Amino acid sequence: MSFTLPKRAVPRLNRSELAVPGSQPRMMEKAAQSGADVIFLDLEDSVAPDDKPAARANVIAALNELDFGESTVSVRINGLDTHYMYRDVVDVMEKSGERLDLIMIPKVGTPADVYAVDMLVTQIEHAMQRKKKIGVELIIETALGMQNVEAIAAASPRNESLHFGVADYAASTGARTTVIGGPNPDYVVLTDKDAEGNRDIHWGDMWHYAIARMVVAARANGLRPIDGPFGDITDKDGYLAQARRAAVLGCEGKWAIHPSQIELANEAFNPPEKEVDRAKRILAAMKEAQAQGRGAVTLDGRMIDAASVRQAEVMVAKAKLIAGAGRSKAAGKAEGAKAESKRAARA
Ligand code: GLV
Ligand code: MG
């Protein structure tokens, strides 16, 4: 190991991250019940300029009045190049009590963008004597942001996660897309001709470089890498395929731009049961070898090295987090049902 050890961000489940427009109170009500790991209430691109002040007021009301259960709650503020941004931070933080967990900054281009928001958030936290320290989610969605992603990831101790904002990234880089976050039929490799002159077409993943680069920057700084939106809400297989590709590269979760994508995200980012079982067996084998004073650990006839043990530890810790969330969601539902039947009995 290096003498420099990345400090890990606050551990949170972040498999599914539901996006909800702040201009739609009804959708925020439904989102609160969705059970998504993270819910972000949007003041940015899903809200038209004329609706910005009303959306801000809706979001503040939602944070004060709705029960978001176990979900982590975030607000996506407007970009630092707009005059909406300072009021988003000031009003939301000053008027929404302690429920807010995270602020999401869109189109981060340089570490100074993060520094500026950190300064504002820190002042308000002190002035309001907030108990909960607000974390920050950063969307990497411009060429500038990707160029500076390493410095951005290290810019503040509030940083918790990096998100790949594929739609704006395509706009910024001039990439050609057909479906937001999906593949492009022009991004293919042709095999050489076989004896009969036939060739196969292999589709490639045009987002591989961007996601892999963001994952490295995130992990090197102890942050969660999260894949962004997938635009075709009718294409569940397409969503799952993209989510699984991101999971394989190291992402911890993916956005859901519709509640129907929440379960898909959870499915893709839950570690497979077989792998969790194997990880537990690796840790048990290691413990046994240590107890017996053996240096070499084997499982099923194969040597287990230190890197496999570290991977197993990460996987088992994640499985515990998921199991814990499952239990508290079930308890939350049971509480809700009890309250509901008491209400019905009173009526
Ligand atoms: C998200 O904000 C995106 O641009 O994909
Ligand atoms: Mg965007």
mmCIF file of C-alpha atoms and ligand atoms in Angstrom:
data_model
loop_
_atom_site.group_PDB
_atom_site.id
_atom_site.type_symbol
_atom_site.label_atom_id
_atom_site.label_comp_id
_atom_site.label_asym_id
_atom_site.label_seq_id
_atom_site.Cartn_x
_atom_site.Cartn_y
_atom_site.Cartn_z
ATOM 1 C CA MET A 1 0.000 0.000 0.000
ATOM 2 C CA SER A 2 1.011 3.580 -0.506
ATOM 3 C CA PHE A 3 1.617 5.675 2.616
ATOM 4 C CA THR A 4 -1.280 7.809 1.305
ATOM 5 C CA LEU A 5 -4.587 6.147 2.082
ATOM 6 C CA PRO A 6 -7.748 7.631 0.554
ATOM 7 C CA LYS A 7 -10.252 8.587 3.243
ATOM 8 C CA ARG A 8 -13.585 6.972 2.394
ATOM 9 C CA ALA A 9 -16.684 9.165 2.162
ATOM 10 C CA VAL A 10 -19.603 8.592 4.531
ATOM 11 C CA PRO A 11 -20.806 5.071 3.648
ATOM 12 C CA ARG A 12 -24.272 5.174 2.102
ATOM 13 C CA LEU A 13 -26.229 2.888 -0.163
ATOM 14 C CA ASN A 14 -26.319 4.538 -3.560
ATOM 15 C CA ARG A 15 -27.506 1.789 -5.931
ATOM 16 C CA SER A 16 -30.525 3.729 -7.166
ATOM 17 C CA GLU A 17 -30.628 7.531 -7.338
ATOM 18 C CA LEU A 18 -34.063 8.833 -8.296
ATOM 19 C CA ALA A 19 -34.287 12.188 -10.083
ATOM 20 C CA VAL A 20 -37.442 14.233 -9.428
ATOM 21 C CA PRO A 21 -38.293 17.670 -10.862
ATOM 22 C CA GLY A 22 -38.759 20.255 -8.111
ATOM 23 C CA SER A 23 -41.549 21.784 -10.193
ATOM 24 C CA GLN A 24 -43.725 18.654 -9.685
ATOM 25 C CA PRO A 25 -44.975 18.380 -6.066
ATOM 26 C CA ARG A 26 -47.038 15.255 -6.801
ATOM 27 C CA MET A 27 -43.986 13.484 -8.218
ATOM 28 C CA MET A 28 -41.980 14.447 -5.131
ATOM 29 C CA GLU A 29 -44.719 12.932 -2.928
ATOM 30 C CA LYS A 30 -44.506 9.685 -4.875
ATOM 31 C CA ALA A 31 -40.703 9.767 -4.836
ATOM 32 C CA ALA A 32 -40.716 10.024 -1.033
ATOM 33 C CA GLN A 33 -42.453 6.615 -0.937
ATOM 34 C CA SER A 34 -40.237 5.066 -3.604
ATOM 35 C CA GLY A 35 -37.593 3.554 -1.333
ATOM 36 C CA ALA A 36 -34.813 4.636 -3.720
ATOM 37 C CA ASP A 37 -31.453 4.672 -1.965
ATOM 38 C CA VAL A 38 -30.995 8.358 -2.849
ATOM 39 C CA ILE A 39 -33.627 10.823 -4.069
ATOM 40 C CA PHE A 40 -32.538 14.080 -5.650
ATOM 41 C CA LEU A 41 -35.000 16.925 -5.930
ATOM 42 C CA ASP A 42 -34.054 18.879 -8.996
ATOM 43 C CA LEU A 43 -33.878 22.639 -9.348
ATOM 44 C CA GLU A 44 -31.715 22.514 -12.493
ATOM 45 C CA ASP A 45 -32.403 21.177 -15.967
ATOM 46 C CA SER A 46 -35.811 19.567 -15.447
ATOM 47 C CA VAL A 47 -37.173 22.962 -14.310
ATOM 48 C CA ALA A 48 -37.943 25.728 -16.822
ATOM 49 C CA PRO A 49 -36.408 29.163 -16.048
ATOM 50 C CA ASP A 50 -39.798 30.738 -15.272
ATOM 51 C CA ASP A 51 -40.547 27.968 -12.760
ATOM 52 C CA LYS A 52 -37.290 28.213 -10.795
ATOM 53 C CA PRO A 53 -38.574 30.237 -7.794
ATOM 54 C CA ALA A 54 -41.736 28.114 -7.491
ATOM 55 C CA ALA A 55 -39.701 24.897 -7.747
ATOM 56 C CA ARG A 56 -37.368 26.118 -4.988
ATOM 57 C CA ALA A 57 -40.380 26.774 -2.749
ATOM 58 C CA ASN A 58 -41.814 23.312 -3.582
ATOM 59 C CA VAL A 59 -38.534 21.625 -2.707
ATOM 60 C CA ILE A 60 -38.337 23.454 0.613
ATOM 61 C CA ALA A 61 -41.927 22.424 1.391
ATOM 62 C CA ALA A 62 -41.149 18.809 0.418
ATOM 63 C CA LEU A 63 -38.100 18.727 2.708
ATOM 64 C CA ASN A 64 -40.174 20.063 5.600
ATOM 65 C CA GLU A 65 -43.350 18.082 5.084
ATOM 66 C CA LEU A 66 -42.702 14.762 3.333
ATOM 67 C CA ASP A 67 -41.484 11.581 4.997
ATOM 68 C CA PHE A 68 -38.605 10.285 2.882
ATOM 69 C CA GLY A 69 -38.103 7.296 5.176
ATOM 70 C CA GLU A 70 -34.649 5.765 4.963
ATOM 71 C CA SER A 71 -33.757 7.399 1.638
ATOM 72 C CA THR A 72 -30.863 9.815 1.462
ATOM 73 C CA VAL A 73 -32.182 13.157 0.218
ATOM 74 C CA SER A 74 -30.310 15.497 -2.081
ATOM 75 C CA VAL A 75 -31.112 18.734 -3.923
ATOM 76 C CA ARG A 76 -29.590 19.482 -7.312
ATOM 77 C CA ILE A 77 -28.864 23.198 -7.392
ATOM 78 C CA ASN A 78 -28.452 25.270 -10.538
ATOM 79 C CA GLY A 79 -25.062 25.740 -12.160
ATOM 80 C CA LEU A 80 -22.529 28.251 -10.863
ATOM 81 C CA ASP A 81 -22.907 30.251 -14.087
ATOM 82 C CA THR A 82 -26.526 31.135 -13.210
ATOM 83 C CA HIS A 83 -27.957 33.636 -10.739
ATOM 84 C CA TYR A 84 -30.276 30.959 -9.345
ATOM 85 C CA MET A 85 -27.499 29.029 -7.696
ATOM 86 C CA TYR A 86 -26.709 31.156 -4.620
ATOM 87 C CA ARG A 87 -30.368 31.427 -3.686
ATOM 88 C CA ASP A 88 -30.849 27.682 -4.180
ATOM 89 C CA VAL A 89 -28.172 27.013 -1.584
ATOM 90 C CA VAL A 90 -29.144 29.799 0.824
ATOM 91 C CA ASP A 91 -32.911 29.240 0.787
ATOM 92 C CA VAL A 92 -32.834 25.447 0.778
ATOM 93 C CA MET A 93 -30.318 25.266 3.609
ATOM 94 C CA GLU A 94 -31.853 28.023 5.707
ATOM 95 C CA LYS A 95 -35.479 26.964 5.336
ATOM 96 C CA SER A 96 -35.497 23.189 5.251
ATOM 97 C CA GLY A 97 -34.522 22.032 8.719
ATOM 98 C CA GLU A 98 -32.233 19.034 9.111
ATOM 99 C CA ARG A 99 -33.671 16.561 6.563
ATOM 100 C CA LEU A 100 -31.380 17.479 3.690
ATOM 101 C CA ASP A 101 -28.363 15.155 3.397
ATOM 102 C CA LEU A 102 -26.608 16.195 0.188
ATOM 103 C CA ILE A 103 -26.282 18.979 -2.340
ATOM 104 C CA MET A 104 -25.672 17.995 -5.940
ATOM 105 C CA ILE A 105 -23.606 20.383 -8.053
ATOM 106 C CA PRO A 106 -24.154 20.113 -11.817
ATOM 107 C CA LYS A 107 -21.610 20.790 -14.572
ATOM 108 C CA VAL A 108 -18.644 21.056 -12.227
ATOM 109 C CA GLY A 109 -15.730 22.276 -14.337
ATOM 110 C CA THR A 110 -12.919 23.058 -11.912
ATOM 111 C CA PRO A 111 -12.081 22.414 -8.252
ATOM 112 C CA ALA A 112 -12.826 26.093 -7.583
ATOM 113 C CA ASP A 113 -16.506 25.402 -8.369
ATOM 114 C CA VAL A 114 -16.616 22.930 -5.497
ATOM 115 C CA TYR A 115 -14.645 25.276 -3.243
ATOM 116 C CA ALA A 116 -17.141 28.072 -3.848
ATOM 117 C CA VAL A 117 -20.140 25.932 -2.899
ATOM 118 C CA ASP A 118 -18.268 24.484 0.081
ATOM 119 C CA MET A 119 -17.601 27.996 1.372
ATOM 120 C CA LEU A 120 -21.254 28.994 1.097
ATOM 121 C CA VAL A 121 -22.510 25.750 2.642
ATOM 122 C CA THR A 122 -20.005 26.028 5.502
ATOM 123 C CA GLN A 123 -21.076 29.585 6.346
ATOM 124 C CA ILE A 124 -24.750 28.642 6.356
ATOM 125 C CA GLU A 125 -24.116 25.508 8.404
ATOM 126 C CA HIS A 126 -22.388 27.607 11.067
ATOM 127 C CA ALA A 127 -24.921 30.421 10.973
ATOM 128 C CA MET A 128 -27.854 28.022 11.260
ATOM 129 C CA GLN A 129 -26.045 25.785 13.782
ATOM 130 C CA ARG A 130 -26.948 22.777 11.675
ATOM 131 C CA LYS A 131 -26.074 19.474 13.300
ATOM 132 C CA LYS A 132 -25.855 17.416 10.140
ATOM 133 C CA LYS A 133 -22.879 18.077 7.870
ATOM 134 C CA ILE A 134 -24.057 18.399 4.282
ATOM 135 C CA GLY A 135 -22.255 16.165 1.754
ATOM 136 C CA VAL A 136 -21.731 17.020 -1.890
ATOM 137 C CA GLU A 137 -22.451 15.077 -5.087
ATOM 138 C CA LEU A 138 -20.655 16.276 -8.209
ATOM 139 C CA ILE A 139 -21.829 15.739 -11.767
ATOM 140 C CA ILE A 140 -19.038 15.308 -14.282
ATOM 141 C CA GLU A 141 -20.793 16.228 -17.504
ATOM 142 C CA THR A 142 -18.582 18.568 -19.477
ATOM 143 C CA ALA A 143 -15.277 18.223 -21.279
ATOM 144 C CA LEU A 144 -13.811 20.688 -18.765
ATOM 145 C CA GLY A 145 -15.094 18.659 -15.821
ATOM 146 C CA MET A 146 -13.657 15.446 -17.236
ATOM 147 C CA GLN A 147 -10.329 17.133 -17.930
ATOM 148 C CA ASN A 148 -10.173 18.218 -14.264
ATOM 149 C CA VAL A 149 -11.904 15.226 -12.716
ATOM 150 C CA GLU A 150 -8.999 14.196 -10.479
ATOM 151 C CA ALA A 151 -8.636 17.670 -8.928
ATOM 152 C CA ILE A 152 -12.423 18.022 -8.611
ATOM 153 C CA ALA A 153 -12.668 14.713 -6.761
ATOM 154 C CA ALA A 154 -10.092 15.981 -4.242
ATOM 155 C CA ALA A 155 -11.525 19.492 -3.908
ATOM 156 C CA SER A 156 -13.472 19.241 -0.647
ATOM 157 C CA PRO A 157 -13.878 16.970 2.378
ATOM 158 C CA ARG A 158 -17.632 17.287 1.745
ATOM 159 C CA ASN A 159 -17.321 15.353 -1.528
ATOM 160 C CA GLU A 160 -19.168 12.033 -1.446
ATOM 161 C CA SER A 161 -19.751 10.958 -5.034
ATOM 162 C CA LEU A 162 -19.011 11.636 -8.691
ATOM 163 C CA HIS A 163 -21.810 11.187 -11.247
ATOM 164 C CA PHE A 164 -21.466 10.704 -14.984
ATOM 165 C CA GLY A 165 -23.949 13.116 -16.592
ATOM 166 C CA VAL A 166 -23.986 11.495 -19.980
ATOM 167 C CA ALA A 167 -26.535 13.797 -21.658
ATOM 168 C CA ASP A 168 -24.675 17.032 -21.017
ATOM 169 C CA TYR A 169 -21.360 15.256 -21.545
ATOM 170 C CA ALA A 170 -22.455 14.300 -25.056
ATOM 171 C CA ALA A 171 -23.514 17.899 -25.700
ATOM 172 C CA SER A 172 -20.228 19.253 -24.374
ATOM 173 C CA THR A 173 -17.947 16.843 -26.206
ATOM 174 C CA GLY A 174 -19.989 16.736 -29.418
ATOM 175 C CA ALA A 175 -20.507 12.987 -29.051
ATOM 176 C CA ARG A 176 -23.267 11.558 -31.214
ATOM 177 C CA THR A 177 -25.949 9.731 -29.293
ATOM 178 C CA THR A 178 -29.198 8.066 -30.186
ATOM 179 C CA VAL A 179 -30.578 7.312 -26.689
ATOM 180 C CA ILE A 180 -29.358 9.190 -23.592
ATOM 181 C CA GLY A 181 -26.800 6.923 -21.954
ATOM 182 C CA GLY A 182 -27.192 4.124 -24.477
ATOM 183 C CA PRO A 183 -24.872 2.806 -27.175
ATOM 184 C CA ASN A 184 -24.612 4.105 -30.749
ATOM 185 C CA PRO A 185 -24.835 1.699 -33.725
ATOM 186 C CA ASP A 186 -21.978 3.605 -35.380
ATOM 187 C CA TYR A 187 -19.613 2.776 -32.522
ATOM 188 C CA VAL A 188 -18.755 -0.707 -33.708
ATOM 189 C CA VAL A 189 -15.823 -2.887 -34.663
ATOM 190 C CA LEU A 190 -15.995 -5.052 -37.785
ATOM 191 C CA THR A 191 -14.247 -8.391 -37.577
ATOM 192 C CA ASP A 192 -11.963 -9.458 -40.415
ATOM 193 C CA LYS A 193 -13.663 -11.397 -43.190
ATOM 194 C CA ASP A 194 -13.886 -15.138 -42.658
ATOM 195 C CA ALA A 195 -13.255 -17.693 -45.452
ATOM 196 C CA GLU A 196 -16.682 -16.900 -46.970
ATOM 197 C CA GLY A 197 -16.137 -13.169 -46.736
ATOM 198 C CA ASN A 198 -18.569 -12.705 -43.820
ATOM 199 C CA ARG A 199 -17.876 -10.200 -41.076
ATOM 200 C CA ASP A 200 -19.384 -9.786 -37.624
ATOM 201 C CA ILE A 201 -20.349 -6.475 -36.081
ATOM 202 C CA HIS A 202 -19.400 -5.970 -32.422
ATOM 203 C CA TRP A 203 -21.079 -3.070 -30.702
ATOM 204 C CA GLY A 204 -18.767 -1.081 -28.463
ATOM 205 C CA ASP A 205 -19.504 0.933 -25.338
ATOM 206 C CA MET A 206 -18.874 4.551 -26.298
ATOM 207 C CA TRP A 207 -19.015 5.645 -22.621
ATOM 208 C CA HIS A 208 -16.346 3.248 -21.431
ATOM 209 C CA TYR A 209 -13.483 5.741 -21.282
ATOM 210 C CA ALA A 210 -15.466 8.470 -19.533
ATOM 211 C CA ILE A 211 -16.947 6.170 -16.897
ATOM 212 C CA ALA A 212 -13.678 4.337 -16.281
ATOM 213 C CA ARG A 213 -11.818 7.626 -15.874
ATOM 214 C CA MET A 214 -14.430 8.959 -13.461
ATOM 215 C CA VAL A 215 -14.349 5.705 -11.466
ATOM 216 C CA VAL A 216 -10.582 5.984 -10.970
ATOM 217 C CA ALA A 217 -10.808 9.627 -9.857
ATOM 218 C CA ALA A 218 -13.637 8.796 -7.464
ATOM 219 C CA ARG A 219 -12.024 5.733 -5.916
ATOM 220 C CA ALA A 220 -8.609 7.398 -5.570
ATOM 221 C CA ASN A 221 -10.361 9.956 -3.373
ATOM 222 C CA GLY A 222 -12.648 7.594 -1.452
ATOM 223 C CA LEU A 223 -15.803 8.693 -3.317
ATOM 224 C CA ARG A 224 -18.681 6.701 -4.820
ATOM 225 C CA PRO A 225 -18.756 6.622 -8.633
ATOM 226 C CA ILE A 226 -22.345 6.721 -9.942
ATOM 227 C CA ASP A 227 -23.571 6.280 -13.505
ATOM 228 C CA GLY A 228 -26.088 8.873 -14.722
ATOM 229 C CA PRO A 229 -29.309 8.702 -16.709
ATOM 230 C CA PHE A 230 -30.619 6.229 -19.272
ATOM 231 C CA GLY A 231 -33.223 7.996 -21.360
ATOM 232 C CA ASP A 232 -35.484 5.264 -22.768
ATOM 233 C CA ILE A 233 -37.706 4.351 -19.822
ATOM 234 C CA THR A 234 -39.448 1.654 -21.893
ATOM 235 C CA ASP A 235 -36.179 -0.227 -22.534
ATOM 236 C CA LYS A 236 -35.573 -2.204 -19.340
ATOM 237 C CA ASP A 237 -33.038 -4.551 -20.926
ATOM 238 C CA GLY A 238 -31.092 -1.612 -22.332
ATOM 239 C CA TYR A 239 -31.075 0.038 -18.886
ATOM 240 C CA LEU A 240 -29.949 -3.155 -17.163
ATOM 241 C CA ALA A 241 -27.183 -3.749 -19.710
ATOM 242 C CA GLN A 242 -25.809 -0.223 -19.218
ATOM 243 C CA ALA A 243 -26.145 -0.470 -15.425
ATOM 244 C CA ARG A 244 -24.300 -3.796 -15.390
ATOM 245 C CA ARG A 245 -21.497 -2.402 -17.570
ATOM 246 C CA ALA A 246 -21.113 0.475 -15.116
ATOM 247 C CA ALA A 247 -21.181 -1.940 -12.155
ATOM 248 C CA VAL A 248 -18.471 -4.082 -13.759
ATOM 249 C CA LEU A 249 -16.276 -0.982 -14.107
ATOM 250 C CA GLY A 250 -16.696 -0.154 -10.412
ATOM 251 C CA CYS A 251 -19.712 2.170 -10.228
ATOM 252 C CA GLU A 252 -21.888 1.811 -7.117
ATOM 253 C CA GLY A 253 -25.162 2.882 -8.616
ATOM 254 C CA LYS A 254 -27.103 4.586 -11.372
ATOM 255 C CA TRP A 255 -29.716 7.262 -11.746
ATOM 256 C CA ALA A 256 -33.366 6.405 -12.185
ATOM 257 C CA ILE A 257 -35.189 9.070 -14.162
ATOM 258 C CA HIS A 258 -38.458 7.178 -13.582
ATOM 259 C CA PRO A 259 -39.522 5.126 -10.549
ATOM 260 C CA SER A 260 -39.647 1.995 -12.748
ATOM 261 C CA GLN A 261 -35.847 2.152 -13.034
ATOM 262 C CA ILE A 262 -35.260 1.962 -9.245
ATOM 263 C CA GLU A 263 -35.635 -1.806 -8.955
ATOM 264 C CA LEU A 264 -33.512 -2.298 -12.077
ATOM 265 C CA ALA A 265 -30.712 -0.236 -10.556
ATOM 266 C CA ASN A 266 -30.911 -2.097 -7.236
ATOM 267 C CA GLU A 267 -30.811 -5.396 -9.112
ATOM 268 C CA ALA A 268 -27.776 -4.405 -11.174
ATOM 269 C CA PHE A 269 -25.776 -3.044 -8.235
ATOM 270 C CA ASN A 270 -26.619 -5.662 -5.611
ATOM 271 C CA PRO A 271 -23.587 -7.913 -5.479
ATOM 272 C CA PRO A 272 -24.591 -11.359 -6.827
ATOM 273 C CA GLU A 273 -25.448 -13.777 -3.993
ATOM 274 C CA LYS A 274 -22.940 -16.339 -5.278
ATOM 275 C CA GLU A 275 -20.142 -13.760 -5.083
ATOM 276 C CA VAL A 276 -21.163 -12.672 -1.578
ATOM 277 C CA ASP A 277 -21.159 -16.314 -0.421
ATOM 278 C CA ARG A 278 -17.731 -16.845 -1.901
ATOM 279 C CA ALA A 279 -16.473 -13.623 -0.282
ATOM 280 C CA LYS A 280 -17.731 -14.826 3.114
ATOM 281 C CA ARG A 281 -15.998 -18.165 2.592
ATOM 282 C CA ILE A 282 -12.769 -16.371 1.671
ATOM 283 C CA LEU A 283 -12.882 -14.364 4.906
ATOM 284 C CA ALA A 284 -13.686 -17.495 6.943
ATOM 285 C CA ALA A 285 -10.787 -19.369 5.322
ATOM 286 C CA MET A 286 -8.462 -16.475 6.057
ATOM 287 C CA LYS A 287 -9.563 -16.363 9.715
ATOM 288 C CA GLU A 288 -9.015 -20.075 10.080
ATOM 289 C CA ALA A 289 -5.557 -19.886 8.476
ATOM 290 C CA GLN A 290 -4.609 -17.053 10.834
ATOM 291 C CA ALA A 291 -5.845 -19.000 13.868
ATOM 292 C CA GLN A 292 -3.699 -21.933 12.819
ATOM 293 C CA GLY A 293 -0.707 -19.677 12.159
ATOM 294 C CA ARG A 294 -0.667 -20.545 8.454
ATOM 295 C CA GLY A 295 0.508 -17.830 6.059
ATOM 296 C CA ALA A 296 -0.943 -19.314 2.881
ATOM 297 C CA VAL A 297 -4.727 -19.376 2.520
ATOM 298 C CA THR A 298 -6.458 -21.693 0.074
ATOM 299 C CA LEU A 299 -10.102 -22.101 -0.843
ATOM 300 C CA ASP A 300 -11.457 -24.813 -3.124
ATOM 301 C CA GLY A 301 -7.890 -25.745 -3.985
ATOM 302 C CA ARG A 302 -6.911 -22.209 -5.040
ATOM 303 C CA MET A 303 -4.551 -19.789 -3.352
ATOM 304 C CA ILE A 304 -6.206 -16.705 -1.905
ATOM 305 C CA ASP A 305 -4.020 -13.622 -2.066
ATOM 306 C CA ALA A 306 -4.279 -10.394 -0.070
ATOM 307 C CA ALA A 307 -6.043 -8.581 -2.939
ATOM 308 C CA SER A 308 -8.796 -11.233 -2.998
ATOM 309 C CA VAL A 309 -9.207 -10.821 0.749
ATOM 310 C CA ARG A 310 -9.597 -7.025 0.345
ATOM 311 C CA GLN A 311 -12.179 -7.516 -2.423
ATOM 312 C CA ALA A 312 -14.022 -9.986 -0.206
ATOM 313 C CA GLU A 313 -14.059 -7.476 2.669
ATOM 314 C CA VAL A 314 -15.520 -4.767 0.412
ATOM 315 C CA MET A 315 -18.197 -7.131 -0.882
ATOM 316 C CA VAL A 316 -19.223 -8.402 2.562
ATOM 317 C CA ALA A 317 -19.373 -4.826 3.934
ATOM 318 C CA LYS A 318 -21.644 -3.836 1.026
ATOM 319 C CA ALA A 319 -23.876 -6.882 1.545
ATOM 320 C CA LYS A 320 -24.239 -5.920 5.229
ATOM 321 C CA LEU A 321 -25.214 -2.365 4.289
ATOM 322 C CA ILE A 322 -27.848 -3.689 1.877
ATOM 323 C CA ALA A 323 -29.195 -6.199 4.406
ATOM 324 C CA GLY A 324 -29.401 -3.421 7.035
ATOM 325 C CA ALA A 325 -31.290 -1.161 4.646
ATOM 326 C CA GLY A 326 -33.666 -4.010 3.783
ATOM 327 C CA ARG A 327 -34.426 -4.537 7.469
ATOM 328 C CA SER A 328 -35.050 -0.867 8.214
ATOM 329 C CA LYS A 329 -37.196 -0.451 5.079
ATOM 330 C CA ALA A 330 -39.279 -3.459 6.155
ATOM 331 C CA ALA A 331 -39.550 -2.004 9.690
ATOM 332 C CA GLY A 332 -40.530 1.359 8.176
ATOM 333 C CA LYS A 333 -43.261 -0.290 6.128
ATOM 334 C CA ALA A 334 -44.538 -2.170 9.177
ATOM 335 C CA GLU A 335 -44.618 1.105 11.157
ATOM 336 C CA GLY A 336 -46.483 2.732 8.253
ATOM 337 C CA ALA A 337 -49.016 -0.107 8.152
ATOM 338 C CA LYS A 338 -49.531 0.135 11.963
ATOM 339 C CA ALA A 339 -50.105 3.875 11.728
ATOM 340 C CA GLU A 340 -52.485 3.322 8.812
ATOM 341 C CA SER A 341 -54.576 0.748 10.694
ATOM 342 C CA LYS A 342 -54.694 3.026 13.788
ATOM 343 C CA ARG A 343 -55.952 5.834 11.541
ATOM 344 C CA ALA A 344 -58.544 3.479 10.011
ATOM 345 C CA ALA A 345 -59.679 2.338 13.498
ATOM 346 C CA ARG A 346 -60.132 6.001 14.586
ATOM 347 C CA ALA A 347 -62.120 6.819 11.404
HETATM 348 C C1 GLV B 1 -27.378 14.771 -16.290
HETATM 349 O O1 GLV B 1 -27.507 15.824 -15.740
HETATM 350 C C2 GLV B 1 -26.962 14.639 -17.638
HETATM 351 O O2 GLV B 1 -26.723 15.691 -18.261
HETATM 352 O O3 GLV B 1 -26.872 13.496 -18.116
HETATM 353 MG MG MG B 2 -26.939 17.457 -17.001
#
